[in-house]
mmCIF file of C-alpha atoms in Angstrom:
data_model
loop_
_atom_site.group_PDB
_atom_site.id
_atom_site.type_symbol
_atom_site.label_atom_id
_atom_site.label_comp_id
_atom_site.label_asym_id
_atom_site.label_seq_id
_atom_site.Cartn_x
_atom_site.Cartn_y
_atom_site.Cartn_z
ATOM 1 C CA ARG N 209 143.132 185.326 127.487
ATOM 2 C CA LYS N 210 141.647 184.451 124.107
ATOM 3 C CA GLU N 211 143.519 185.686 121.064
ATOM 4 C CA VAL N 212 140.479 187.286 119.465
ATOM 5 C CA GLU N 213 137.566 188.421 121.587
ATOM 6 C CA GLN N 214 134.097 189.602 120.681
ATOM 7 C CA ASP N 215 130.971 190.342 122.653
ATOM 8 C CA PRO N 216 128.611 187.525 121.593
ATOM 9 C CA GLY N 217 125.518 189.719 122.004
ATOM 10 C CA PRO N 218 122.853 189.378 120.831
ATOM 11 C CA PHE N 219 122.505 192.993 119.778
ATOM 12 C CA ASN N 220 118.800 193.579 119.280
ATOM 13 C CA VAL N 221 118.130 196.807 117.344
ATOM 14 C CA PRO N 222 115.243 198.361 115.413
ATOM 15 C CA GLU N 223 115.398 198.928 111.689
ATOM 16 C CA GLY N 224 117.211 202.118 110.845
ATOM 17 C CA ALA N 225 119.413 202.043 113.941
ATOM 18 C CA THR N 226 123.166 202.399 113.939
ATOM 19 C CA VAL N 227 125.031 199.601 115.662
ATOM 20 C CA ALA N 228 128.717 199.061 116.363
ATOM 21 C CA PHE N 229 130.709 195.963 117.225
ATOM 22 C CA ASN N 230 134.207 195.758 118.587
ATOM 23 C CA CYS N 231 136.735 192.987 118.452
ATOM 24 C CA THR N 232 139.980 192.922 120.435
ATOM 25 C CA TYR N 233 143.077 190.929 119.591
ATOM 26 C CA SER N 234 145.965 189.989 121.833
ATOM 27 C CA ASN N 235 148.940 189.814 119.464
ATOM 28 C CA SER N 236 150.275 193.248 118.619
ATOM 29 C CA ALA N 237 152.111 191.755 115.620
ATOM 30 C CA SER N 238 148.851 190.699 113.935
ATOM 31 C CA GLN N 239 148.859 191.829 110.342
ATOM 32 C CA SER N 240 145.513 191.425 108.635
ATOM 33 C CA PHE N 241 141.982 191.896 109.848
ATOM 34 C CA PHE N 242 138.605 191.056 108.391
ATOM 35 C CA TRP N 243 134.924 191.042 109.182
ATOM 36 C CA TYR N 244 132.873 188.089 107.997
ATOM 37 C CA ARG N 245 129.129 187.664 108.092
ATOM 38 C CA GLN N 246 127.572 184.273 108.758
ATOM 39 C CA ASP N 247 123.889 183.511 108.355
ATOM 40 C CA CYS N 248 122.316 180.618 110.222
ATOM 41 C CA ARG N 249 123.509 177.264 108.835
ATOM 42 C CA LYS N 250 125.539 178.942 106.074
ATOM 43 C CA GLU N 251 129.236 179.490 105.521
ATOM 44 C CA PRO N 252 131.048 182.670 106.611
ATOM 45 C CA LYS N 253 131.183 185.272 103.856
ATOM 46 C CA LEU N 254 133.728 188.046 103.667
ATOM 47 C CA LEU N 255 132.121 191.363 104.510
ATOM 48 C CA MET N 256 135.076 193.708 104.659
ATOM 49 C CA SER N 257 138.798 193.864 105.016
ATOM 50 C CA VAL N 258 140.004 196.268 107.692
ATOM 51 C CA TYR N 259 142.870 198.595 106.920
ATOM 52 C CA SER N 260 144.798 200.997 109.076
ATOM 53 C CA SER N 261 143.180 203.851 107.208
ATOM 54 C CA GLY N 262 139.693 202.467 107.753
ATOM 55 C CA ASN N 263 137.374 201.060 105.154
ATOM 56 C CA GLU N 264 133.863 202.072 104.153
ATOM 57 C CA ASP N 265 131.411 200.206 101.947
ATOM 58 C CA GLY N 266 127.975 201.735 101.779
ATOM 59 C CA ARG N 267 126.367 201.467 105.208
ATOM 60 C CA PHE N 268 129.324 199.563 106.653
ATOM 61 C CA THR N 269 132.472 201.104 108.089
ATOM 62 C CA ALA N 270 135.379 199.154 109.528
ATOM 63 C CA GLN N 271 138.194 200.669 111.553
ATOM 64 C CA LEU N 272 141.450 199.417 113.012
ATOM 65 C CA ASN N 273 143.010 200.810 116.168
ATOM 66 C CA ARG N 274 146.466 199.285 116.464
ATOM 67 C CA ALA N 275 147.372 201.166 119.628
ATOM 68 C CA SER N 276 144.441 199.688 121.512
ATOM 69 C CA GLN N 277 144.433 196.463 119.499
ATOM 70 C CA TYR N 278 140.861 196.438 118.386
ATOM 71 C CA ILE N 279 138.849 196.583 115.224
ATOM 72 C CA SER N 280 135.334 197.855 114.889
ATOM 73 C CA LEU N 281 132.404 197.476 112.532
ATOM 74 C CA LEU N 282 129.754 200.155 112.264
ATOM 75 C CA ILE N 283 126.460 199.469 110.511
ATOM 76 C CA ARG N 284 124.300 202.480 109.719
ATOM 77 C CA ASP N 285 120.595 202.426 108.839
ATOM 78 C CA SER N 286 120.232 198.751 109.824
ATOM 79 C CA LYS N 287 118.070 196.546 107.629
ATOM 80 C CA LEU N 288 116.212 193.380 108.584
ATOM 81 C CA SER N 289 118.556 191.542 106.220
ATOM 82 C CA ASP N 290 121.551 192.588 108.318
ATOM 83 C CA SER N 291 120.479 190.071 110.969
ATOM 84 C CA ALA N 292 123.344 187.582 111.158
ATOM 85 C CA THR N 293 126.422 186.702 113.155
ATOM 86 C CA TYR N 294 129.421 188.937 112.509
ATOM 87 C CA LEU N 295 132.783 187.240 112.894
ATOM 88 C CA CYS N 296 136.013 189.074 113.448
ATOM 89 C CA VAL N 297 139.011 187.345 111.844
ATOM 90 C CA VAL N 298 142.630 188.132 112.573
ATOM 91 C CA LEU N 299 145.662 186.850 110.691
ATOM 92 C CA GLY N 300 149.025 186.807 112.333
ATOM 93 C CA SER N 301 147.457 186.226 115.727
ATOM 94 C CA GLY N 302 149.440 184.055 118.115
ATOM 95 C CA GLY N 303 152.432 184.169 115.773
ATOM 96 C CA SER N 304 150.775 182.209 112.986
ATOM 97 C CA TYR N 305 149.193 183.361 109.750
ATOM 98 C CA ILE N 306 146.127 181.236 110.094
ATOM 99 C CA PRO N 307 142.740 182.944 110.102
ATOM 100 C CA THR N 308 141.767 183.089 113.772
ATOM 101 C CA PHE N 309 138.126 183.718 114.512
ATOM 102 C CA GLY N 310 136.428 185.561 117.296
ATOM 103 C CA ARG N 311 133.362 183.842 118.669
ATOM 104 C CA GLY N 312 131.073 186.120 116.650
ATOM 105 C CA THR N 313 128.541 188.787 117.552
ATOM 106 C CA SER N 314 124.883 188.078 116.900
ATOM 107 C CA LEU N 315 122.829 190.939 115.450
ATOM 108 C CA ILE N 316 119.036 190.882 115.333
ATOM 109 C CA VAL N 317 117.340 193.731 113.509
ATOM 110 C CA HIS N 318 113.608 193.931 114.207
ATOM 111 C CA PRO N 319 110.840 195.929 112.501
ATOM 112 C CA ASP T 881 135.310 184.070 90.577
ATOM 113 C CA THR T 882 135.728 183.763 94.322
ATOM 114 C CA GLU T 883 134.152 180.366 94.571
ATOM 115 C CA VAL T 884 135.121 177.457 96.745
ATOM 116 C CA THR T 885 133.011 174.412 96.004
ATOM 117 C CA GLN T 886 132.392 171.689 98.534
ATOM 118 C CA THR T 887 130.685 168.350 98.032
ATOM 119 C CA PRO T 888 128.551 166.831 99.287
ATOM 120 C CA LYS T 889 126.429 169.520 100.951
ATOM 121 C CA HIS T 890 124.954 167.021 103.386
ATOM 122 C CA LEU T 891 126.266 163.660 104.563
ATOM 123 C CA VAL T 892 124.899 161.121 106.989
ATOM 124 C CA MET T 893 127.235 158.301 107.878
ATOM 125 C CA GLY T 894 127.440 155.467 110.341
ATOM 126 C CA MET T 895 130.278 155.079 112.768
ATOM 127 C CA THR T 896 131.811 152.244 110.751
ATOM 128 C CA ASN T 897 131.611 153.974 107.367
ATOM 129 C CA LYS T 898 134.384 155.532 105.321
ATOM 130 C CA LYS T 899 133.526 158.690 103.410
ATOM 131 C CA SER T 900 135.310 161.660 101.883
ATOM 132 C CA LEU T 901 134.578 165.361 101.722
ATOM 133 C CA LYS T 902 135.789 167.260 98.691
ATOM 134 C CA CYS T 903 136.763 170.867 98.164
ATOM 135 C CA GLU T 904 137.770 172.608 94.950
ATOM 136 C CA GLN T 905 138.918 176.113 94.059
ATOM 137 C CA HIS T 906 140.167 177.565 90.782
ATOM 138 C CA MET T 907 141.406 180.901 92.038
ATOM 139 C CA GLY T 908 145.051 179.853 92.089
ATOM 140 C CA HIS T 909 145.084 180.054 95.862
ATOM 141 C CA ARG T 910 148.063 178.352 97.470
ATOM 142 C CA ALA T 911 146.688 177.932 100.976
ATOM 143 C CA MET T 912 143.729 175.703 101.761
ATOM 144 C CA TYR T 913 142.100 175.008 105.085
ATOM 145 C CA TRP T 914 139.678 172.642 106.764
ATOM 146 C CA TYR T 915 137.587 174.014 109.607
ATOM 147 C CA LYS T 916 134.982 172.340 111.804
ATOM 148 C CA GLN T 917 132.074 174.364 113.120
ATOM 149 C CA LYS T 918 129.592 173.338 115.790
ATOM 150 C CA ALA T 919 126.326 175.186 116.315
ATOM 151 C CA LYS T 920 126.684 178.673 117.786
ATOM 152 C CA LYS T 921 130.487 178.410 117.834
ATOM 153 C CA PRO T 922 133.081 179.967 115.535
ATOM 154 C CA PRO T 923 134.903 177.802 112.983
ATOM 155 C CA GLU T 924 137.688 175.776 114.546
ATOM 156 C CA LEU T 925 140.810 175.139 112.486
ATOM 157 C CA MET T 926 141.661 171.509 111.693
ATOM 158 C CA PHE T 927 144.284 171.475 108.921
ATOM 159 C CA VAL T 928 146.220 173.877 106.731
ATOM 160 C CA TYR T 929 147.830 173.081 103.402
ATOM 161 C CA SER T 930 150.383 175.482 102.041
ATOM 162 C CA TYR T 931 151.623 174.880 98.486
ATOM 163 C CA GLU T 932 149.962 171.447 98.626
ATOM 164 C CA LYS T 933 151.905 170.398 101.703
ATOM 165 C CA LEU T 934 150.326 169.881 105.093
ATOM 166 C CA SER T 935 151.683 172.689 107.216
ATOM 167 C CA ILE T 936 149.400 172.595 110.235
ATOM 168 C CA ASN T 937 147.497 169.817 111.944
ATOM 169 C CA GLU T 938 145.697 171.160 114.994
ATOM 170 C CA SER T 939 145.937 167.870 116.931
ATOM 171 C CA VAL T 940 143.049 166.423 114.970
ATOM 172 C CA PRO T 941 142.219 162.734 115.656
ATOM 173 C CA SER T 942 143.509 160.312 113.040
ATOM 174 C CA ARG T 943 139.970 159.355 112.048
ATOM 175 C CA PHE T 944 140.174 162.584 109.987
ATOM 176 C CA SER T 945 142.737 162.319 107.212
ATOM 177 C CA PRO T 946 143.353 165.235 104.852
ATOM 178 C CA GLU T 947 144.736 164.972 101.364
ATOM 179 C CA CYS T 948 145.715 167.577 98.796
ATOM 180 C CA PRO T 949 146.007 165.850 95.387
ATOM 181 C CA ASN T 950 146.814 169.097 93.553
ATOM 182 C CA SER T 951 146.703 172.833 93.983
ATOM 183 C CA SER T 952 142.955 173.028 93.299
ATOM 184 C CA LEU T 953 141.671 170.118 95.337
ATOM 185 C CA LEU T 954 141.471 169.307 99.002
ATOM 186 C CA ASN T 955 139.909 166.178 100.457
ATOM 187 C CA LEU T 956 139.033 165.132 103.967
ATOM 188 C CA HIS T 957 138.786 161.367 104.442
ATOM 189 C CA LEU T 958 136.584 160.210 107.285
ATOM 190 C CA HIS T 959 136.720 156.838 108.992
ATOM 191 C CA ALA T 960 135.223 155.470 112.211
ATOM 192 C CA LEU T 961 133.762 158.805 113.263
ATOM 193 C CA GLN T 962 131.886 159.416 116.478
ATOM 194 C CA PRO T 963 128.493 161.123 116.911
ATOM 195 C CA GLU T 964 130.267 164.128 118.462
ATOM 196 C CA ASP T 965 132.016 164.647 115.112
ATOM 197 C CA SER T 966 128.693 165.787 113.669
ATOM 198 C CA ALA T 967 129.224 169.390 112.570
ATOM 199 C CA LEU T 968 129.537 171.723 109.592
ATOM 200 C CA TYR T 969 132.868 171.119 107.852
ATOM 201 C CA LEU T 970 134.142 174.163 106.021
ATOM 202 C CA CYS T 971 136.854 174.367 103.437
ATOM 203 C CA ALA T 972 138.550 177.689 102.771
ATOM 204 C CA SER T 973 141.322 178.990 100.567
ATOM 205 C CA SER T 974 143.462 182.082 100.458
ATOM 206 C CA GLN T 975 145.922 183.424 97.954
ATOM 207 C CA ASP T 976 148.798 183.977 100.313
ATOM 208 C CA PRO T 977 150.004 181.226 102.656
ATOM 209 C CA GLN T 978 151.710 183.962 104.672
ATOM 210 C CA GLY T 979 148.268 185.068 105.690
ATOM 211 C CA ARG T 980 148.128 188.546 104.308
ATOM 212 C CA THR T 981 144.991 187.985 102.279
ATOM 213 C CA GLU T 982 141.415 187.122 103.032
ATOM 214 C CA ALA T 983 140.104 183.569 103.039
ATOM 215 C CA PHE T 984 137.108 182.447 101.019
ATOM 216 C CA PHE T 985 134.866 179.711 102.315
ATOM 217 C CA GLY T 986 132.915 176.971 100.645
ATOM 218 C CA GLN T 987 129.290 176.367 101.582
ATOM 219 C CA GLY T 988 130.305 173.543 103.859
ATOM 220 C CA THR T 989 129.328 169.936 104.304
ATOM 221 C CA ARG T 990 126.837 169.318 107.072
ATOM 222 C CA LEU T 991 127.888 165.988 108.523
ATOM 223 C CA THR T 992 125.761 163.824 110.776
ATOM 224 C CA VAL T 993 127.284 160.721 112.334
ATOM 225 C CA VAL T 994 124.750 158.172 113.504
#
C-alpha cells in the first residue's frame, strides 16, 4: 500500500462548479499535511497547509480527518485558472519527516 | 521572501559531460532537498541535507553527487548520465529538518541527456 494515495483523475468540471479531492495516508503518526498546486512544466507551489481545525483561504478549504487518515481539498466556484495538478504532501509518513507526495490529482476546468 | 532559486533553468548535456545544478535560498532554512520529477509523476526524493549534512540518500546512483557548501547553497554534480536521467530536477528547502513545516520549491532545472 502506498504511503500517500490520491485519485489521479482527471476531474473535468465546468466553471463555477465545486470540486473536492481526497488524499489518504497510511501512517497514523504523520504530523504535517499540505496541498501543493503544480502547473504543467512548473514547480510545485504551496497552496495550503492543513490543520486539525481545518483551513480556509478564499475559495479553497482544506480539512484533516485523523481518525480516517485523510485530508481533503474543496474548491468552490472553480475558475479556468484552477486547472492544474493538486499534490497532497504528508510529513512524518513512513516514520520519516521528509515531504512525501501523493501522485497528484489533475483538475481541468472548462468554460 | 519565500524564494528558492535554481540555475540553470534548462540544461542539455551529453553522456560524457560533467555539469552541476545549483540551488540557493536565503530564508535561513536548515533542510534542503533534491527531487527528480518525470512527466506526469510526482516528485521523487533523491537527497536530503539537514544542517548542511547529508541525512538521506534514497539509493541514488553515484553519477549524481550532492554537495552543500553552506547553509544557503545546494549543488548537484552530474557525471556520465544516461538518457533516462532526463527529467525536471527540483530543489526545495524547509525551515525545520524535523519536518513540521512546509517546503518551498525552486523552479527546477529541466535536464535533457543526449
